[in-house]
Amino acid sequence: MTVRVLLADDQELVRAGFKLLIDSDPDLVVVGEAEDGAQAVELARSTHPDVVLMDIRMPRVDGIEATSTIMEDERLAGVKVLVLTTFGHDEHVFAALRAGAGGFLLKDTPPTELLTAVKVVAQGDSLLSPKVTRQLIEAFVSRPDQRADPPDLSMLTDREREVLTLVGRGLTNAEIARDLVLSPLTAKTHVSRILAKLGARDRAQLVVIAYESGLVRAQG
């Protein structure tokens, strides 16, 4: 099926470049362009895209607030947000992940990687593999002003806490299965149960929870 993409960036030239790239892929199509977060929310409601490519720094309503609004809107269930930023150490990226973004990319990401990322997020997976993502989460979750109240993990079993710890370290289900000597299906089941128990939207939020709860600590 064709993945429907909404572009949100305050720079027209940037949007034009992304549109040209995305429309070049037969599996992707741009269904709308927004120049700020408020317009992104409006267009998301009218076009119901699969993925919103969301810039963080925009006028009126920024990408963080727009992401949070989209994620909390029941009418937009199933819409994923992939955050775009110019700087790998943009302190607002972590806030966007906490708000529900499925991952983030730098704007200078190679074209083929960006196209793949859109498809990965559209399928419901989180874009967590790039090393810079983990570095950024570690850098900002370790700061007192970035921490939220730690979630209650008491409803998790010991095994589920182990799995959550490994998710927080960026491991895939296959890697978790290998480390804990489980079948890949069992590892996937554990992750699904953790998502349900914690009310997390996706794997990206599980990583945030793992850090905020102290299961995984920032290196250094």
PDB file of C-alpha atoms in Angstrom:
ATOM      1  CA  MET A   1       0.000   0.000   0.000  1.00  0.00           C
ATOM      2  CA  THR A   2       1.118   3.564  -0.677  1.00  0.00           C
ATOM      3  CA  VAL A   3       2.338   5.448   2.405  1.00  0.00           C
ATOM      4  CA  ARG A   4       0.698   8.866   2.683  1.00  0.00           C
ATOM      5  CA  VAL A   5       3.054  11.587   3.944  1.00  0.00           C
ATOM      6  CA  LEU A   6       2.374  15.062   5.323  1.00  0.00           C
ATOM      7  CA  LEU A   7       5.273  17.546   5.284  1.00  0.00           C
ATOM      8  CA  ALA A   8       5.568  20.159   8.057  1.00  0.00           C
ATOM      9  CA  ASP A   9       8.395  22.681   7.732  1.00  0.00           C
ATOM     10  CA  ASP A  10       8.409  26.475   7.745  1.00  0.00           C
ATOM     11  CA  GLN A  11      10.888  26.647   4.853  1.00  0.00           C
ATOM     12  CA  GLU A  12       9.236  26.314   1.448  1.00  0.00           C
ATOM     13  CA  LEU A  13      12.472  25.257  -0.235  1.00  0.00           C
ATOM     14  CA  VAL A  14      12.967  22.440   2.278  1.00  0.00           C
ATOM     15  CA  ARG A  15       9.412  21.211   1.749  1.00  0.00           C
ATOM     16  CA  ALA A  16       9.887  21.295  -2.011  1.00  0.00           C
ATOM     17  CA  GLY A  17      13.027  19.182  -1.728  1.00  0.00           C
ATOM     18  CA  PHE A  18      11.359  16.601   0.489  1.00  0.00           C
ATOM     19  CA  LYS A  19       8.295  16.477  -1.752  1.00  0.00           C
ATOM     20  CA  LEU A  20      10.421  15.854  -4.838  1.00  0.00           C
ATOM     21  CA  LEU A  21      12.278  13.070  -3.044  1.00  0.00           C
ATOM     22  CA  ILE A  22       9.214  11.387  -1.543  1.00  0.00           C
ATOM     23  CA  ASP A  23       7.178  11.526  -4.745  1.00  0.00           C
ATOM     24  CA  SER A  24      10.070   9.824  -6.552  1.00  0.00           C
ATOM     25  CA  ASP A  25       9.356   6.659  -4.569  1.00  0.00           C
ATOM     26  CA  PRO A  26       6.389   4.693  -5.980  1.00  0.00           C
ATOM     27  CA  ASP A  27       5.485   3.505  -2.467  1.00  0.00           C
ATOM     28  CA  LEU A  28       5.178   7.039  -1.036  1.00  0.00           C
ATOM     29  CA  VAL A  29       3.045  10.076  -1.809  1.00  0.00           C
ATOM     30  CA  VAL A  30       2.846  13.580  -0.317  1.00  0.00           C
ATOM     31  CA  VAL A  31      -0.736  14.451   0.650  1.00  0.00           C
ATOM     32  CA  GLY A  32      -0.134  17.896   2.128  1.00  0.00           C
ATOM     33  CA  GLU A  33       2.356  20.592   3.134  1.00  0.00           C
ATOM     34  CA  ALA A  34       2.237  22.670   6.326  1.00  0.00           C
ATOM     35  CA  GLU A  35       4.321  25.732   7.145  1.00  0.00           C
ATOM     36  CA  ASP A  36       3.809  25.570  10.920  1.00  0.00           C
ATOM     37  CA  GLY A  37       2.565  23.224  13.627  1.00  0.00           C
ATOM     38  CA  ALA A  38      -0.977  24.565  13.707  1.00  0.00           C
ATOM     39  CA  GLN A  39      -1.404  23.975   9.997  1.00  0.00           C
ATOM     40  CA  ALA A  40       0.180  20.529  10.384  1.00  0.00           C
ATOM     41  CA  VAL A  41      -2.522  19.542  12.879  1.00  0.00           C
ATOM     42  CA  GLU A  42      -5.284  20.906  10.634  1.00  0.00           C
ATOM     43  CA  LEU A  43      -3.954  19.063   7.588  1.00  0.00           C
ATOM     44  CA  ALA A  44      -3.437  15.870   9.579  1.00  0.00           C
ATOM     45  CA  ARG A  45      -7.123  15.967  10.492  1.00  0.00           C
ATOM     46  CA  SER A  46      -8.245  16.600   6.917  1.00  0.00           C
ATOM     47  CA  THR A  47      -5.865  14.251   5.074  1.00  0.00           C
ATOM     48  CA  HIS A  48      -5.181  11.607   7.763  1.00  0.00           C
ATOM     49  CA  PRO A  49      -1.644  10.761   6.580  1.00  0.00           C
ATOM     50  CA  ASP A  50       0.282   7.662   7.610  1.00  0.00           C
ATOM     51  CA  VAL A  51       3.362   9.688   8.548  1.00  0.00           C
ATOM     52  CA  VAL A  52       3.990  13.344   9.356  1.00  0.00           C
ATOM     53  CA  LEU A  53       7.522  14.551   8.660  1.00  0.00           C
ATOM     54  CA  MET A  54       7.655  17.178  11.402  1.00  0.00           C
ATOM     55  CA  ASP A  55      10.186  19.972  11.757  1.00  0.00           C
ATOM     56  CA  ILE A  56      10.737  21.030  15.377  1.00  0.00           C
ATOM     57  CA  ARG A  57      11.389  24.743  15.095  1.00  0.00           C
ATOM     58  CA  MET A  58       8.413  26.422  13.417  1.00  0.00           C
ATOM     59  CA  PRO A  59       6.472  29.655  14.070  1.00  0.00           C
ATOM     60  CA  ARG A  60       3.111  29.881  15.894  1.00  0.00           C
ATOM     61  CA  VAL A  61       3.022  26.239  17.006  1.00  0.00           C
ATOM     62  CA  ASP A  62       6.277  24.278  17.095  1.00  0.00           C
ATOM     63  CA  GLY A  63       6.752  20.644  16.174  1.00  0.00           C
ATOM     64  CA  ILE A  64       6.658  19.420  19.767  1.00  0.00           C
ATOM     65  CA  GLU A  65       3.250  20.886  20.534  1.00  0.00           C
ATOM     66  CA  ALA A  66       1.931  19.749  17.152  1.00  0.00           C
ATOM     67  CA  THR A  67       3.215  16.212  17.757  1.00  0.00           C
ATOM     68  CA  SER A  68       1.571  16.087  21.172  1.00  0.00           C
ATOM     69  CA  THR A  69      -1.738  17.344  19.748  1.00  0.00           C
ATOM     70  CA  ILE A  70      -1.716  14.774  16.956  1.00  0.00           C
ATOM     71  CA  MET A  71      -0.849  11.912  19.305  1.00  0.00           C
ATOM     72  CA  GLU A  72      -3.630  12.861  21.740  1.00  0.00           C
ATOM     73  CA  ASP A  73      -6.311  13.257  19.062  1.00  0.00           C
ATOM     74  CA  GLU A  74      -8.410  10.080  18.874  1.00  0.00           C
ATOM     75  CA  ARG A  75      -9.421  11.023  15.343  1.00  0.00           C
ATOM     76  CA  LEU A  76      -5.784  10.682  14.295  1.00  0.00           C
ATOM     77  CA  ALA A  77      -5.200   7.219  15.696  1.00  0.00           C
ATOM     78  CA  GLY A  78      -2.613   5.471  13.560  1.00  0.00           C
ATOM     79  CA  VAL A  79      -0.895   8.660  12.370  1.00  0.00           C
ATOM     80  CA  LYS A  80       2.857   8.481  13.040  1.00  0.00           C
ATOM     81  CA  VAL A  81       5.256  11.401  13.487  1.00  0.00           C
ATOM     82  CA  LEU A  82       8.872  11.397  12.328  1.00  0.00           C
ATOM     83  CA  VAL A  83      10.720  14.433  13.640  1.00  0.00           C
ATOM     84  CA  LEU A  84      13.213  16.315  11.478  1.00  0.00           C
ATOM     85  CA  THR A  85      15.907  18.533  12.920  1.00  0.00           C
ATOM     86  CA  THR A  86      18.956  20.386  11.672  1.00  0.00           C
ATOM     87  CA  PHE A  87      21.035  19.678  14.739  1.00  0.00           C
ATOM     88  CA  GLY A  88      21.808  16.271  16.224  1.00  0.00           C
ATOM     89  CA  HIS A  89      21.907  17.779  19.706  1.00  0.00           C
ATOM     90  CA  ASP A  90      18.686  19.775  19.510  1.00  0.00           C
ATOM     91  CA  GLU A  91      17.438  19.575  23.102  1.00  0.00           C
ATOM     92  CA  HIS A  92      13.840  19.628  21.901  1.00  0.00           C
ATOM     93  CA  VAL A  93      14.123  16.262  20.153  1.00  0.00           C
ATOM     94  CA  PHE A  94      13.821  14.355  23.428  1.00  0.00           C
ATOM     95  CA  ALA A  95      10.680  16.323  24.272  1.00  0.00           C
ATOM     96  CA  ALA A  96       9.274  15.349  20.871  1.00  0.00           C
ATOM     97  CA  LEU A  97       9.979  11.671  21.558  1.00  0.00           C
ATOM     98  CA  ARG A  98       8.267  12.016  24.915  1.00  0.00           C
ATOM     99  CA  ALA A  99       5.295  13.627  23.150  1.00  0.00           C
ATOM    100  CA  GLY A 100       4.899  10.551  20.993  1.00  0.00           C
ATOM    101  CA  ALA A 101       7.161  10.919  17.955  1.00  0.00           C
ATOM    102  CA  GLY A 102       8.235   7.594  16.486  1.00  0.00           C
ATOM    103  CA  GLY A 103      11.813   8.743  15.995  1.00  0.00           C
ATOM    104  CA  PHE A 104      13.853  11.498  14.452  1.00  0.00           C
ATOM    105  CA  LEU A 105      16.172  12.200  11.556  1.00  0.00           C
ATOM    106  CA  LEU A 106      18.685  14.892  10.774  1.00  0.00           C
ATOM    107  CA  LYS A 107      17.780  16.963   7.729  1.00  0.00           C
ATOM    108  CA  ASP A 108      21.054  15.984   6.070  1.00  0.00           C
ATOM    109  CA  THR A 109      20.171  12.271   6.252  1.00  0.00           C
ATOM    110  CA  PRO A 110      20.966  10.572   2.901  1.00  0.00           C
ATOM    111  CA  PRO A 111      17.872  10.391   0.658  1.00  0.00           C
ATOM    112  CA  THR A 112      17.643   6.601   0.615  1.00  0.00           C
ATOM    113  CA  GLU A 113      17.781   6.475   4.435  1.00  0.00           C
ATOM    114  CA  LEU A 114      15.018   9.061   4.734  1.00  0.00           C
ATOM    115  CA  LEU A 115      12.740   7.102   2.396  1.00  0.00           C
ATOM    116  CA  THR A 116      13.399   3.928   4.358  1.00  0.00           C
ATOM    117  CA  ALA A 117      12.762   5.736   7.649  1.00  0.00           C
ATOM    118  CA  VAL A 118       9.343   6.924   6.494  1.00  0.00           C
ATOM    119  CA  LYS A 119       8.359   3.357   5.609  1.00  0.00           C
ATOM    120  CA  VAL A 120       9.706   1.972   8.901  1.00  0.00           C
ATOM    121  CA  VAL A 121       7.715   4.465  10.975  1.00  0.00           C
ATOM    122  CA  ALA A 122       4.599   3.950   8.833  1.00  0.00           C
ATOM    123  CA  GLN A 123       4.712   0.242   9.678  1.00  0.00           C
ATOM    124  CA  GLY A 124       4.523   1.076  13.366  1.00  0.00           C
ATOM    125  CA  ASP A 125       8.188   0.531  14.158  1.00  0.00           C
ATOM    126  CA  SER A 126      10.280   3.169  15.876  1.00  0.00           C
ATOM    127  CA  LEU A 127      13.355   4.683  14.335  1.00  0.00           C
ATOM    128  CA  LEU A 128      15.786   4.048  17.174  1.00  0.00           C
ATOM    129  CA  SER A 129      18.746   2.367  15.550  1.00  0.00           C
ATOM    130  CA  PRO A 130      20.829   5.403  14.574  1.00  0.00           C
ATOM    131  CA  LYS A 131      23.564   5.859  17.161  1.00  0.00           C
ATOM    132  CA  VAL A 132      22.888   9.575  17.381  1.00  0.00           C
ATOM    133  CA  THR A 133      19.363   8.897  18.673  1.00  0.00           C
ATOM    134  CA  ARG A 134      20.636   7.001  21.707  1.00  0.00           C
ATOM    135  CA  GLN A 135      23.347   9.596  22.306  1.00  0.00           C
ATOM    136  CA  LEU A 136      20.794  12.375  22.290  1.00  0.00           C
ATOM    137  CA  ILE A 137      18.408  10.565  24.632  1.00  0.00           C
ATOM    138  CA  GLU A 138      21.266   9.840  27.027  1.00  0.00           C
ATOM    139  CA  ALA A 139      22.454  13.437  26.929  1.00  0.00           C
ATOM    140  CA  PHE A 140      19.129  15.021  27.799  1.00  0.00           C
ATOM    141  CA  VAL A 141      17.377  12.455  29.972  1.00  0.00           C
ATOM    142  CA  SER A 142      20.291  12.668  32.402  1.00  0.00           C
ATOM    143  CA  ARG A 143      19.593  16.378  32.941  1.00  0.00           C
ATOM    144  CA  PRO A 144      17.221  17.224  35.811  1.00  0.00           C
ATOM    145  CA  ASP A 145      15.284  19.732  33.707  1.00  0.00           C
ATOM    146  CA  GLN A 146      14.539  17.079  31.093  1.00  0.00           C
ATOM    147  CA  ARG A 147      13.253  14.383  33.446  1.00  0.00           C
ATOM    148  CA  ALA A 148       9.576  13.689  33.880  1.00  0.00           C
ATOM    149  CA  ASP A 149       8.079  11.860  36.851  1.00  0.00           C
ATOM    150  CA  PRO A 150       9.228   8.222  36.545  1.00  0.00           C
ATOM    151  CA  PRO A 151       6.455   5.826  35.495  1.00  0.00           C
ATOM    152  CA  ASP A 152       5.191   3.087  37.813  1.00  0.00           C
ATOM    153  CA  LEU A 153       6.727  -0.201  36.721  1.00  0.00           C
ATOM    154  CA  SER A 154       5.208  -2.269  39.526  1.00  0.00           C
ATOM    155  CA  MET A 155       2.778  -3.981  37.140  1.00  0.00           C
ATOM    156  CA  LEU A 156       5.664  -5.443  35.123  1.00  0.00           C
ATOM    157  CA  THR A 157       7.017  -8.907  35.810  1.00  0.00           C
ATOM    158  CA  ASP A 158      10.737  -9.368  36.405  1.00  0.00           C
ATOM    159  CA  ARG A 159      11.120 -10.701  32.879  1.00  0.00           C
ATOM    160  CA  GLU A 160       9.265  -7.735  31.428  1.00  0.00           C
ATOM    161  CA  ARG A 161      11.572  -5.362  33.314  1.00  0.00           C
ATOM    162  CA  GLU A 162      14.531  -7.189  31.770  1.00  0.00           C
ATOM    163  CA  VAL A 163      13.013  -6.817  28.318  1.00  0.00           C
ATOM    164  CA  LEU A 164      12.251  -3.125  28.887  1.00  0.00           C
ATOM    165  CA  THR A 165      15.859  -2.549  29.929  1.00  0.00           C
ATOM    166  CA  LEU A 166      17.105  -4.076  26.687  1.00  0.00           C
ATOM    167  CA  VAL A 167      14.596  -2.075  24.635  1.00  0.00           C
ATOM    168  CA  GLY A 168      15.962   1.026  26.354  1.00  0.00           C
ATOM    169  CA  ARG A 169      19.452   0.082  25.238  1.00  0.00           C
ATOM    170  CA  GLY A 170      18.258   0.023  21.631  1.00  0.00           C
ATOM    171  CA  LEU A 171      18.117  -3.734  21.073  1.00  0.00           C
ATOM    172  CA  THR A 172      15.757  -5.232  18.500  1.00  0.00           C
ATOM    173  CA  ASN A 173      13.392  -8.097  19.327  1.00  0.00           C
ATOM    174  CA  ALA A 174      15.814 -10.555  17.721  1.00  0.00           C
ATOM    175  CA  GLU A 175      18.679  -9.235  19.837  1.00  0.00           C
ATOM    176  CA  ILE A 176      16.547  -9.370  22.987  1.00  0.00           C
ATOM    177  CA  ALA A 177      15.619 -12.970  22.184  1.00  0.00           C
ATOM    178  CA  ARG A 178      19.283 -13.851  21.787  1.00  0.00           C
ATOM    179  CA  ASP A 179      20.373 -12.155  25.020  1.00  0.00           C
ATOM    180  CA  LEU A 180      17.593 -13.686  27.137  1.00  0.00           C
ATOM    181  CA  VAL A 181      17.570 -17.042  25.324  1.00  0.00           C
ATOM    182  CA  LEU A 182      13.991 -16.643  24.130  1.00  0.00           C
ATOM    183  CA  SER A 183      12.281 -17.200  20.815  1.00  0.00           C
ATOM    184  CA  PRO A 184      11.813 -14.028  18.719  1.00  0.00           C
ATOM    185  CA  LEU A 185       8.038 -14.472  19.024  1.00  0.00           C
ATOM    186  CA  THR A 186       8.256 -14.584  22.824  1.00  0.00           C
ATOM    187  CA  ALA A 187      10.399 -11.448  22.869  1.00  0.00           C
ATOM    188  CA  LYS A 188       7.880  -9.691  20.638  1.00  0.00           C
ATOM    189  CA  THR A 189       5.043 -10.802  22.923  1.00  0.00           C
ATOM    190  CA  HIS A 190       6.840  -9.400  25.960  1.00  0.00           C
ATOM    191  CA  VAL A 191       7.309  -6.043  24.210  1.00  0.00           C
ATOM    192  CA  SER A 192       3.624  -5.949  23.229  1.00  0.00           C
ATOM    193  CA  ARG A 193       2.564  -6.653  26.813  1.00  0.00           C
ATOM    194  CA  ILE A 194       4.871  -3.942  28.148  1.00  0.00           C
ATOM    195  CA  LEU A 195       3.416  -1.437  25.684  1.00  0.00           C
ATOM    196  CA  ALA A 196      -0.101  -2.322  26.835  1.00  0.00           C
ATOM    197  CA  LYS A 197       0.686  -2.244  30.563  1.00  0.00           C
ATOM    198  CA  LEU A 198       2.499   1.098  30.421  1.00  0.00           C
ATOM    199  CA  GLY A 199       0.130   2.689  27.933  1.00  0.00           C
ATOM    200  CA  ALA A 200       3.051   3.499  25.663  1.00  0.00           C
ATOM    201  CA  ARG A 201       2.379   4.272  22.006  1.00  0.00           C
ATOM    202  CA  ASP A 202       5.451   2.623  20.557  1.00  0.00           C
ATOM    203  CA  ARG A 203       9.006   1.478  21.094  1.00  0.00           C
ATOM    204  CA  ALA A 204      10.326   5.042  21.129  1.00  0.00           C
ATOM    205  CA  GLN A 205       8.324   5.807  24.251  1.00  0.00           C
ATOM    206  CA  LEU A 206       9.544   2.603  25.889  1.00  0.00           C
ATOM    207  CA  VAL A 207      13.106   3.872  25.456  1.00  0.00           C
ATOM    208  CA  VAL A 208      12.154   7.141  27.117  1.00  0.00           C
ATOM    209  CA  ILE A 209      10.461   5.259  29.976  1.00  0.00           C
ATOM    210  CA  ALA A 210      13.476   3.000  30.456  1.00  0.00           C
ATOM    211  CA  TYR A 211      15.685   6.049  30.988  1.00  0.00           C
ATOM    212  CA  GLU A 212      13.230   8.046  33.081  1.00  0.00           C
ATOM    213  CA  SER A 213      12.605   5.108  35.411  1.00  0.00           C
ATOM    214  CA  GLY A 214      16.313   4.471  35.891  1.00  0.00           C
ATOM    215  CA  LEU A 215      16.349   1.006  34.291  1.00  0.00           C
ATOM    216  CA  VAL A 216      18.881   2.366  31.818  1.00  0.00           C
ATOM    217  CA  ARG A 217      21.308   5.076  32.801  1.00  0.00           C
ATOM    218  CA  ALA A 218      23.109   7.592  30.620  1.00  0.00           C
ATOM    219  CA  GLN A 219      26.680   6.587  29.965  1.00  0.00           C
ATOM    220  CA  GLY A 220      29.381   8.834  31.345  1.00  0.00           C
TER     221      GLY A 220
END
